[in-house]
CSV table of C-alpha atoms and ligand atoms in Angstrom, one decimal:
chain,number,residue,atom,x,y,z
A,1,UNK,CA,34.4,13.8,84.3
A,2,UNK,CA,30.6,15.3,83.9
A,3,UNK,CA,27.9,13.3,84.9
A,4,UNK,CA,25.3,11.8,83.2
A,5,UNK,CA,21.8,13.1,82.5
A,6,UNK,CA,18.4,11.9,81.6
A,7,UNK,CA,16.5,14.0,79.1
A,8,UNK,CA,13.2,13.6,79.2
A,9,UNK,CA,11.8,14.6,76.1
A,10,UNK,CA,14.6,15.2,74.7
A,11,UNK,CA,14.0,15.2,70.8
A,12,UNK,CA,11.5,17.9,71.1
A,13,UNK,CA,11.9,21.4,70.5
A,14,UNK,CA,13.6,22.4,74.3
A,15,UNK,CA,14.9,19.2,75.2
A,16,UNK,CA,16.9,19.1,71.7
A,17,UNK,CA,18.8,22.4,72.4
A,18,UNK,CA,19.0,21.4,75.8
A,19,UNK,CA,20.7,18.3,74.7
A,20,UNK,CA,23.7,20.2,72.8
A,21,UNK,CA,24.4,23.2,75.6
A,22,UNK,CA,24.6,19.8,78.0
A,23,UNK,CA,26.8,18.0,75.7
A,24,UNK,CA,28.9,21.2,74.4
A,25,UNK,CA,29.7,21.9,78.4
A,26,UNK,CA,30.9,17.8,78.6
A,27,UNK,CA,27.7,16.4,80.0
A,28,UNK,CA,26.7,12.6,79.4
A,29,UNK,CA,23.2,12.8,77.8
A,30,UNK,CA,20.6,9.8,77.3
A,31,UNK,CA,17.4,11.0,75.8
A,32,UNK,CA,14.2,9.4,76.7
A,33,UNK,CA,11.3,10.0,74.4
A,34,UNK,CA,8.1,8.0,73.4
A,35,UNK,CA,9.0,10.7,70.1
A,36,UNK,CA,4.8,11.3,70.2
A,37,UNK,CA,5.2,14.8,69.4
A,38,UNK,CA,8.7,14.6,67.6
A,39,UNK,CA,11.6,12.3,65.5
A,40,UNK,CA,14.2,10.0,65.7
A,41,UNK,CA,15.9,12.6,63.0
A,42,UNK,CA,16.5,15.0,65.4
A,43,UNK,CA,19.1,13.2,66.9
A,44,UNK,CA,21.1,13.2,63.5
A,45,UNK,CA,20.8,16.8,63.7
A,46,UNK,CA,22.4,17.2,67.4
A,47,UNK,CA,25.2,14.7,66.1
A,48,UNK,CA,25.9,16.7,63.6
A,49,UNK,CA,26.2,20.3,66.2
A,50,UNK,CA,28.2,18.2,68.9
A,51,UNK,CA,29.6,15.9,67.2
A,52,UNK,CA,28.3,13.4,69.7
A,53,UNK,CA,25.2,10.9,69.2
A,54,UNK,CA,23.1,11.0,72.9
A,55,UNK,CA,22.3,7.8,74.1
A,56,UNK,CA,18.6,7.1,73.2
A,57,UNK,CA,15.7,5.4,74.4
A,58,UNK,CA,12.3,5.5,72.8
A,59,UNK,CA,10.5,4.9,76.2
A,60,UNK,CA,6.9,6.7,77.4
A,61,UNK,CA,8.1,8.0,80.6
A,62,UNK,CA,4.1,6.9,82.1
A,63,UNK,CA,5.6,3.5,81.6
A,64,UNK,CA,7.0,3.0,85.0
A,65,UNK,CA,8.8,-0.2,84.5
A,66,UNK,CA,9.9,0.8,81.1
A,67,UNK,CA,11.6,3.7,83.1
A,68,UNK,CA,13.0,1.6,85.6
A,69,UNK,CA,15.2,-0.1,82.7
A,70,UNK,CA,16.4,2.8,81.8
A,71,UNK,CA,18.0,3.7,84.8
A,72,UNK,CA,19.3,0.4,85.0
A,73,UNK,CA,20.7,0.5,81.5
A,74,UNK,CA,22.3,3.6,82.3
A,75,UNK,CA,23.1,3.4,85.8
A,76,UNK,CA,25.5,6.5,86.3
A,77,UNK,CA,22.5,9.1,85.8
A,78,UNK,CA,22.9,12.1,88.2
A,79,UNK,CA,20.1,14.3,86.9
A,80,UNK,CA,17.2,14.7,85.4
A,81,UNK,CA,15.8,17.4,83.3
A,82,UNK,CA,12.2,16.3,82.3
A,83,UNK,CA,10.7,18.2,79.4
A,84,UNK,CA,8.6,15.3,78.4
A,85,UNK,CA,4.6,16.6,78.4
A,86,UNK,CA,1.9,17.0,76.8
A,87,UNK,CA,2.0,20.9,75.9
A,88,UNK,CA,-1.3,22.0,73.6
A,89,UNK,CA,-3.8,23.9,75.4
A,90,UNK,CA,-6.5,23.4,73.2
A,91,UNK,CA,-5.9,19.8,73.3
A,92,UNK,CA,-5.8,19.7,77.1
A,93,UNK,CA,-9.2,21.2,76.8
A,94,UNK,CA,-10.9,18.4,75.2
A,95,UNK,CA,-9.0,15.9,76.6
A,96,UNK,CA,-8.3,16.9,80.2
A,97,UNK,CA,-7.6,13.2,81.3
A,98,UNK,CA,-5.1,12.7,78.8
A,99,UNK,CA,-3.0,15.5,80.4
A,100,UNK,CA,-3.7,14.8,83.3
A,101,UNK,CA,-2.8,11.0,83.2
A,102,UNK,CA,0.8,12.2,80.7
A,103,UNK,CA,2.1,15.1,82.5
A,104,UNK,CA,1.0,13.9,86.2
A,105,UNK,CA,2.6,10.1,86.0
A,106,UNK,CA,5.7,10.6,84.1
A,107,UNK,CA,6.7,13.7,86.8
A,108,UNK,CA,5.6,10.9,89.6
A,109,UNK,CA,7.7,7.9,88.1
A,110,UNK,CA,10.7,10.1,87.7
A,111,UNK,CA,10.8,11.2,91.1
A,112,UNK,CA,10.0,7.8,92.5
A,113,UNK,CA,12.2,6.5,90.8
A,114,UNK,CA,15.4,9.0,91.9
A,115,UNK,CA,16.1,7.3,95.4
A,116,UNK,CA,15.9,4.3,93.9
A,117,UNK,CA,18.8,4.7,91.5
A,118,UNK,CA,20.4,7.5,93.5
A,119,UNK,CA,19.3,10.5,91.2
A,120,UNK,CA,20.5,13.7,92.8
A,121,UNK,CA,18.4,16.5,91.3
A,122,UNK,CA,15.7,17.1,88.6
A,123,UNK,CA,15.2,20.0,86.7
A,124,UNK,CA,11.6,21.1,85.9
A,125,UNK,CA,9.8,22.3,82.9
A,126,UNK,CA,7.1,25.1,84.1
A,127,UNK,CA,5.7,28.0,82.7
A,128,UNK,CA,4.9,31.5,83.0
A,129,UNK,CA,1.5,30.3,82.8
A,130,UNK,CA,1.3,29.7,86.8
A,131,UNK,CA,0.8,33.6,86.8
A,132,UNK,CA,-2.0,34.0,84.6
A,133,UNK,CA,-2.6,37.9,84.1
A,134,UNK,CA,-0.5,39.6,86.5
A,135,UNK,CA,-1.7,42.9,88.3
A,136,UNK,CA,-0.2,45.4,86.7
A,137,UNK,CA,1.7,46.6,90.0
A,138,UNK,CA,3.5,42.9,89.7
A,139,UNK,CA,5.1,43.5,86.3
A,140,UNK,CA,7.4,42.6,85.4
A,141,UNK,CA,6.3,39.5,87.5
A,142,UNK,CA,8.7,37.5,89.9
A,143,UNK,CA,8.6,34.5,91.1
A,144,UNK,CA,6.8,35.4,94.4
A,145,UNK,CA,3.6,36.9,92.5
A,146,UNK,CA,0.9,34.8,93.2
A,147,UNK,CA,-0.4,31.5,91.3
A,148,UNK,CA,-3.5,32.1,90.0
A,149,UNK,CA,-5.9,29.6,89.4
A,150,UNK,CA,-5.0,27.9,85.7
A,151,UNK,CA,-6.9,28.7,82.7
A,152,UNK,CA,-6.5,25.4,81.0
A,153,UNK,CA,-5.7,21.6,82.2
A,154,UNK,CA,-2.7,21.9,80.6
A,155,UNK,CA,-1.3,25.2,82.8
A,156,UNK,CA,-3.0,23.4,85.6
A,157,UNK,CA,-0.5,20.4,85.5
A,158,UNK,CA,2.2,22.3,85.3
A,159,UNK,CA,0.8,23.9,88.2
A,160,UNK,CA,0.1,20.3,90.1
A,161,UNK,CA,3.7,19.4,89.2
A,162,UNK,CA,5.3,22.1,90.9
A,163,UNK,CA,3.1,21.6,93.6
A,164,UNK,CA,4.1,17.7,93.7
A,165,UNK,CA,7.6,18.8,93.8
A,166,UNK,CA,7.8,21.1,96.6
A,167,UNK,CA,5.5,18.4,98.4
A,168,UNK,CA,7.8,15.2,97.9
A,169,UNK,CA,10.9,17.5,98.7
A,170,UNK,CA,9.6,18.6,102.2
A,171,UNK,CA,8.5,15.4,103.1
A,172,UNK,CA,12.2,14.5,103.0
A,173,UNK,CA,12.9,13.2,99.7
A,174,UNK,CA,16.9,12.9,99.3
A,175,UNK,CA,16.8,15.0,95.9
A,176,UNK,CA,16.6,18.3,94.5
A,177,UNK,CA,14.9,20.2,92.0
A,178,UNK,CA,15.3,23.2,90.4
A,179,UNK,CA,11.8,24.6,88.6
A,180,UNK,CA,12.1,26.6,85.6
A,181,UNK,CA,9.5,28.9,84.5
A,182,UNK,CA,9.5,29.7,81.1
A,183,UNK,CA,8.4,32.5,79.1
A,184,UNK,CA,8.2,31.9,75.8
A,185,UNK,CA,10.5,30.1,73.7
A,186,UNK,CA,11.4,31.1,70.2
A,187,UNK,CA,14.1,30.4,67.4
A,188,UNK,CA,16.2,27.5,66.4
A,189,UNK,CA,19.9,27.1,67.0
A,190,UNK,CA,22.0,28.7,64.5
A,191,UNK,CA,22.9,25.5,61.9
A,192,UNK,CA,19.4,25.5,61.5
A,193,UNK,CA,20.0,21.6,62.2
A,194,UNK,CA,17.7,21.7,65.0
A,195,UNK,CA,14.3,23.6,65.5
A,196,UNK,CA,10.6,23.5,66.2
A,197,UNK,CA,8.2,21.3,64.6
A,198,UNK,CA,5.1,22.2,64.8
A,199,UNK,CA,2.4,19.6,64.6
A,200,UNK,CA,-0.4,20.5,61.6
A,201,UNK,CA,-1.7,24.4,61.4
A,202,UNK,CA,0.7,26.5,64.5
A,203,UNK,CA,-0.8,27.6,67.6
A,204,UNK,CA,2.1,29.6,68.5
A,205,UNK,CA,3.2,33.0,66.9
A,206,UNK,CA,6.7,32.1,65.7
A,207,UNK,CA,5.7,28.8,63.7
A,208,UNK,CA,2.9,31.0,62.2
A,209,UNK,CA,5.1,33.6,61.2
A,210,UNK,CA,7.6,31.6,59.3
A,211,UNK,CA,5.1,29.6,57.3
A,212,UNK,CA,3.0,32.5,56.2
A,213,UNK,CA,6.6,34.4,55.3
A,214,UNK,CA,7.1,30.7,53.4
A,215,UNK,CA,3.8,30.9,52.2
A,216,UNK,CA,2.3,27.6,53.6
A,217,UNK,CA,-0.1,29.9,55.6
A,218,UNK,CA,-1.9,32.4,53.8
A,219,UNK,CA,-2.3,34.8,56.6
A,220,UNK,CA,-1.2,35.6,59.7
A,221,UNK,CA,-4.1,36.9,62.1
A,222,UNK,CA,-2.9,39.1,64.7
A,223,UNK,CA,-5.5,38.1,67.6
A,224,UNK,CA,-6.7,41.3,69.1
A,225,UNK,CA,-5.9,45.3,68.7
A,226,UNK,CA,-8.0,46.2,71.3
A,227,UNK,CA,-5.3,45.3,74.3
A,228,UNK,CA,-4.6,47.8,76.9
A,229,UNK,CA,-1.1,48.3,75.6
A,230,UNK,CA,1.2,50.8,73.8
A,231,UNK,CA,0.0,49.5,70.2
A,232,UNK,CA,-3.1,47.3,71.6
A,233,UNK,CA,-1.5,43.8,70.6
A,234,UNK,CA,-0.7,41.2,73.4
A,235,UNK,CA,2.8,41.5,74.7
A,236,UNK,CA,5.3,38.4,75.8
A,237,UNK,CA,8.7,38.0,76.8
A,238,UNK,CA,10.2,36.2,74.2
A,239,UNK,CA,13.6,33.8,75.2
A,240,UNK,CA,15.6,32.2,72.4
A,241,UNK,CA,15.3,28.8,73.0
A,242,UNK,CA,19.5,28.7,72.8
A,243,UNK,CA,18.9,30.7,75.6
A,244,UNK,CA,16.7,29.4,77.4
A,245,UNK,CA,18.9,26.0,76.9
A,246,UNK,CA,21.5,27.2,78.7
A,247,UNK,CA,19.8,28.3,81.8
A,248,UNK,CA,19.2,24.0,81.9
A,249,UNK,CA,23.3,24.1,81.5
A,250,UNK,CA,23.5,26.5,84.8
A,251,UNK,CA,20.3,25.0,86.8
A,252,UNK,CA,22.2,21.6,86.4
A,253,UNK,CA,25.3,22.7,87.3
A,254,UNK,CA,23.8,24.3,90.5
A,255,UNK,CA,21.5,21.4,91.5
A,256,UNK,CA,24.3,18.6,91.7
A,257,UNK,CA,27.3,20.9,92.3
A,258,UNK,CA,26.2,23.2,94.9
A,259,UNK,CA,24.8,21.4,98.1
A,260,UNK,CA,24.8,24.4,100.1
A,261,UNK,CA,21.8,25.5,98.1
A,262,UNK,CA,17.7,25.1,98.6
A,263,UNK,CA,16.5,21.9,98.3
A,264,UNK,CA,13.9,23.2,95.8
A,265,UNK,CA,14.0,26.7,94.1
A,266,UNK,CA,12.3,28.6,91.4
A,267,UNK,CA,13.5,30.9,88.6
A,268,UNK,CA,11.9,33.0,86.0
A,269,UNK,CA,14.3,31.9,82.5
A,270,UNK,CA,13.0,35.2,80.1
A,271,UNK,CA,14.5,38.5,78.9
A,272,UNK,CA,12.8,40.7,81.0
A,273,UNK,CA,11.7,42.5,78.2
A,274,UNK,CA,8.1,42.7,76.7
A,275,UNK,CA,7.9,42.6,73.2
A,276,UNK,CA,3.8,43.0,71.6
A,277,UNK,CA,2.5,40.9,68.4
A,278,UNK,CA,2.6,43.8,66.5
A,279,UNK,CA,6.7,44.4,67.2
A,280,UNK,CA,7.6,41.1,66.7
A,281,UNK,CA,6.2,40.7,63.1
A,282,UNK,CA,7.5,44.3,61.9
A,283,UNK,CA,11.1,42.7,63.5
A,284,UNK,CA,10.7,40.1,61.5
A,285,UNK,CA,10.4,41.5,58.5
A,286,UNK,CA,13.2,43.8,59.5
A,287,UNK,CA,15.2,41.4,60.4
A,288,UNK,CA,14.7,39.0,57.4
A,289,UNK,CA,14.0,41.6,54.9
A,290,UNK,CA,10.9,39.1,53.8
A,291,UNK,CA,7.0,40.4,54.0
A,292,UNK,CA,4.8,38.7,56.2
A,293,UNK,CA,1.4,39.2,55.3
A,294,UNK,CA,-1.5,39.8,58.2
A,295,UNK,CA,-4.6,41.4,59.4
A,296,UNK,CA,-6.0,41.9,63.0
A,297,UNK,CA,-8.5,39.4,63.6
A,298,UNK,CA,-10.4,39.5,67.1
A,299,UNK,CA,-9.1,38.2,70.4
A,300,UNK,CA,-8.0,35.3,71.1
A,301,UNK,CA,-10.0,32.8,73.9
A,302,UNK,CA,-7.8,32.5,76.9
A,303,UNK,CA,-5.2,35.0,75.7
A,304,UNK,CA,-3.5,36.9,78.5
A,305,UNK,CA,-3.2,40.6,77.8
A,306,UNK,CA,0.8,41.0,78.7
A,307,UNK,CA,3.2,39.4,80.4
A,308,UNK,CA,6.9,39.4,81.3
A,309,UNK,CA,9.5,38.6,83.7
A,310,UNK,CA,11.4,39.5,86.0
A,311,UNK,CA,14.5,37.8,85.7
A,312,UNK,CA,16.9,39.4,88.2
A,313,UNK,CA,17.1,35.9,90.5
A,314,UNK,CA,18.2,33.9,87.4
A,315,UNK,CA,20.3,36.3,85.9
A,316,UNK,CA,22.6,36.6,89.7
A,317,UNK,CA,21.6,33.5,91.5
A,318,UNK,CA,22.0,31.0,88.6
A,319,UNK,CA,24.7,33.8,86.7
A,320,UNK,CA,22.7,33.3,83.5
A,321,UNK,CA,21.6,36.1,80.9
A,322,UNK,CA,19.5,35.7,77.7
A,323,UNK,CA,21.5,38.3,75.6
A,324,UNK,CA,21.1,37.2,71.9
A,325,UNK,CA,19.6,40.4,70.4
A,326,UNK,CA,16.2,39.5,68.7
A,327,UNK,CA,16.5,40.0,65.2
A,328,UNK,CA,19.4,37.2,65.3
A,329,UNK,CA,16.8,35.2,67.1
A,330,UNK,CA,14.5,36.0,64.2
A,331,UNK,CA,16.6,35.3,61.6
A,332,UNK,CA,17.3,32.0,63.2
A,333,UNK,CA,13.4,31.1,63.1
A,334,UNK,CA,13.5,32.1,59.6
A,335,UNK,CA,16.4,30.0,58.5
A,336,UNK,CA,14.8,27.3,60.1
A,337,UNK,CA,12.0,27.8,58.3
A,338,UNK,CA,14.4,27.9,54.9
A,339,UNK,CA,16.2,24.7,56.1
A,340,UNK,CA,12.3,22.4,56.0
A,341,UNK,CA,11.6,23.9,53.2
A,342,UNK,CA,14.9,22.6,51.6
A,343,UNK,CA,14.4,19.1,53.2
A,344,UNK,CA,10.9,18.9,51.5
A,345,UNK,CA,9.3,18.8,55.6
A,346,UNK,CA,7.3,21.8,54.9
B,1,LIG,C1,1.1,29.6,74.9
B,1,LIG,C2,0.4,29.0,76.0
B,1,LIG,C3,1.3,28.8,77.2
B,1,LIG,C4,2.5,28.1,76.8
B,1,LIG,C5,3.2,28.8,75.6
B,1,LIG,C6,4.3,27.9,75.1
B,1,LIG,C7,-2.0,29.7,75.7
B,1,LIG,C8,-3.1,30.5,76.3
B,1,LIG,N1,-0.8,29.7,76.4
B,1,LIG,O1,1.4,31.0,75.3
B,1,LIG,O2,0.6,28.1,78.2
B,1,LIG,O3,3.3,27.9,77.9
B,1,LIG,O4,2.3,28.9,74.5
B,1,LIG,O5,5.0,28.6,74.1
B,1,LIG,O6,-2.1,29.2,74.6
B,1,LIG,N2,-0.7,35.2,68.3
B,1,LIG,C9,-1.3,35.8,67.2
B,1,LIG,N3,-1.5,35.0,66.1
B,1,LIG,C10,-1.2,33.7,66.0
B,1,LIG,C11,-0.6,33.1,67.1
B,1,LIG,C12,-0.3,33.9,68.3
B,1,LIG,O7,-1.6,37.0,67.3
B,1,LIG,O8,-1.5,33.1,65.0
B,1,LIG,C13,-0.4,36.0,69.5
B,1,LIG,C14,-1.2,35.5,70.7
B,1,LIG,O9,-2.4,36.2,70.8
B,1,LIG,C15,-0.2,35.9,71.8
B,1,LIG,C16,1.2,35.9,71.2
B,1,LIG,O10,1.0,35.9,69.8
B,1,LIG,O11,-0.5,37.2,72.2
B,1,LIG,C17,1.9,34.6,71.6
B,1,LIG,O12,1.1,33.5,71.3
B,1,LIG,P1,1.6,32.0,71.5
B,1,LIG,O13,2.9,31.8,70.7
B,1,LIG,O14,0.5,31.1,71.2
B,1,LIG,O15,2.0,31.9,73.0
B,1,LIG,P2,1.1,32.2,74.4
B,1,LIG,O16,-0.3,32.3,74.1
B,1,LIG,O17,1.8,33.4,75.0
């Protein structure tokens, strides 16, 4: 039988897909989530892929006695895969406490509580943001480029969380981790049952997309044609977020199945592919067959000029691939997009 694993955050955007791949490949799931940032709904929507309701408790994993319950509720937990953050970096600018206080604490609860209730291993949520702009000689970047300093509180946590991982597991700690470092995630699975729900106007490119394609937005800005790239917009390494789901699937597997490996490792989850602004809203509309209108509008504050991954050590170490072609991935976004639209949500 599989084991059981906590979700942290899992009714968000990650942690939902996360939560079918874990349940499709026979996983237990119980999803904690103070649902700040997302809803209860969504757990209709991953009954409905898997046929299986997860276990759910609406818990704010900062609450370190509310935690405690949970384990004791559920006391056959295994692993962890903690998604659970705060994640706007605007937001993180202005109120650099408040990330601080959310993404520091729960990280700290969870791992003190693991010993406790016999946890084995605990998957973390990072970000290709640890790299900032990489020098050109180290892209595509791997995962021994060096850290540079964060541009935002909210890339700096995830930076003080790694560092907080690696620091509790040498001193001894009997668990593992394995880090994740995301690129960045796009699309929704393919029922269009579960996606990403963007909170007000979108920060991110995808979200911003699909609304102006809808028409809720009337214009997409492209931020910056001045880049030192092939067509001068920004360029990212865009991972489906089914994807990216299953590399949680694999990490898991590896963390509580494989005691032979690392106590604590790192991996890169992306394509390994660059894509720019510019080439991902002409794919779109390729891939759709639905105009998106935009205009280049200056840089934006904080951007980084390009980045992607090198994702040789996941792909053999963890035997994972990203290989959904990106016009499916596309498509997906867009019926996502279709499917609020037809709910009335936006
Ligand atoms: C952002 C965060 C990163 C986080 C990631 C999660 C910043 C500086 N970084 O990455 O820490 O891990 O989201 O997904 O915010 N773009 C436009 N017009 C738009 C929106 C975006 O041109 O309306 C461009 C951006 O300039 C960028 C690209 O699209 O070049 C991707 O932007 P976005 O989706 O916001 O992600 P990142 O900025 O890469």
């Amino acid at each position: 039988m599989k084991q059981t694993i906590l979700v942290t955050g899992g009714t968000g955007f990650i942690g939902s897909h996360t939560t079918v791949e874990l349940q499709n490949a026979g996983y237990e799931v119980v999803i904690v989530d103070n649902l700040s940032n997302s809803n209860e709904k969504v757990l209709d929507g991953i009954e409905k892929i898997t046929g299986i309701r997860p276990a759910f408790e609406k818990v704010d994993c900062c609450d370190y006695d509310g935690m405690e319950r949970v384990f004791k509720k559920y006391p056959g937990i295994q692993g962890i895969i903690h998604f659970a953050a705060s994640k706007a970096v605007g937001e993180s600018v202005e109120k650099p406490l408040m990330y601080y206080r959310n993404n520091l604490t729960s990280l700290i609860n969870l791992l003190e509580l693991m010993p406790i209730y016999q946890v084995k291993g605990i998957i973390f949520s990072s970000s290709c943001t640890v790299y900032g702009q990489p020098s050109i000689e180290n892209l595509p970047v791997t995962e021994d480029a060096p850290i540079q300093k964060a541009m935002s509180p909210y890339g700096n946590t995830k930076q003080i969380n790694e560092e907080i991982i690696q620091d509790y597991i040498h001193s001894g700690a009997p668990v593992k981790s394995i880090i994740l470092r995301y690129f960045n995630p796009i699309g929704a699975h393919p029922s269009a049952l579960i996606g990403e729900l963007p909170n007000g106007v979108p920060m991110n490119l995808i979200p911003f997309v699909t609304q102006t394609a809808m028409g809720i937005r009337e214009q997409l800005k492209i931020f910056g044609n001045d880049y030192d790239t092939p067509d001068h917009t920004c360029i990212r390494d865009y991972i489906y977020v089914v994807d990216l789901a299953k590399a949680h699937v694999k990490a898991m597997e590896r963390v509580l199945d494989h005691p032979e490996t690392e106590a604590v490792e790192v991996f890169n989850i992306g394509t390994g592919r660059g894509l720019s602004t510019l080439e991902v809203v002409e794919g779109f509309e390729k891939a759709t067959g639905v105009k998106v209108n935009w205009t280049y509008a200056p840089r934006r504050e904080g951007d980084i000029e390009k980045v992607w991954g090198n994702v040789d050590k996941a792909n053999k170490v963890l035997g994972w691939k990203a290989d959904t072609p990106t016009d499916e991935v596309l498509r997906s976004a867009w019926k996502w997009q279709q499917k609020l639209r037809e709910d009335g949500i936006q």
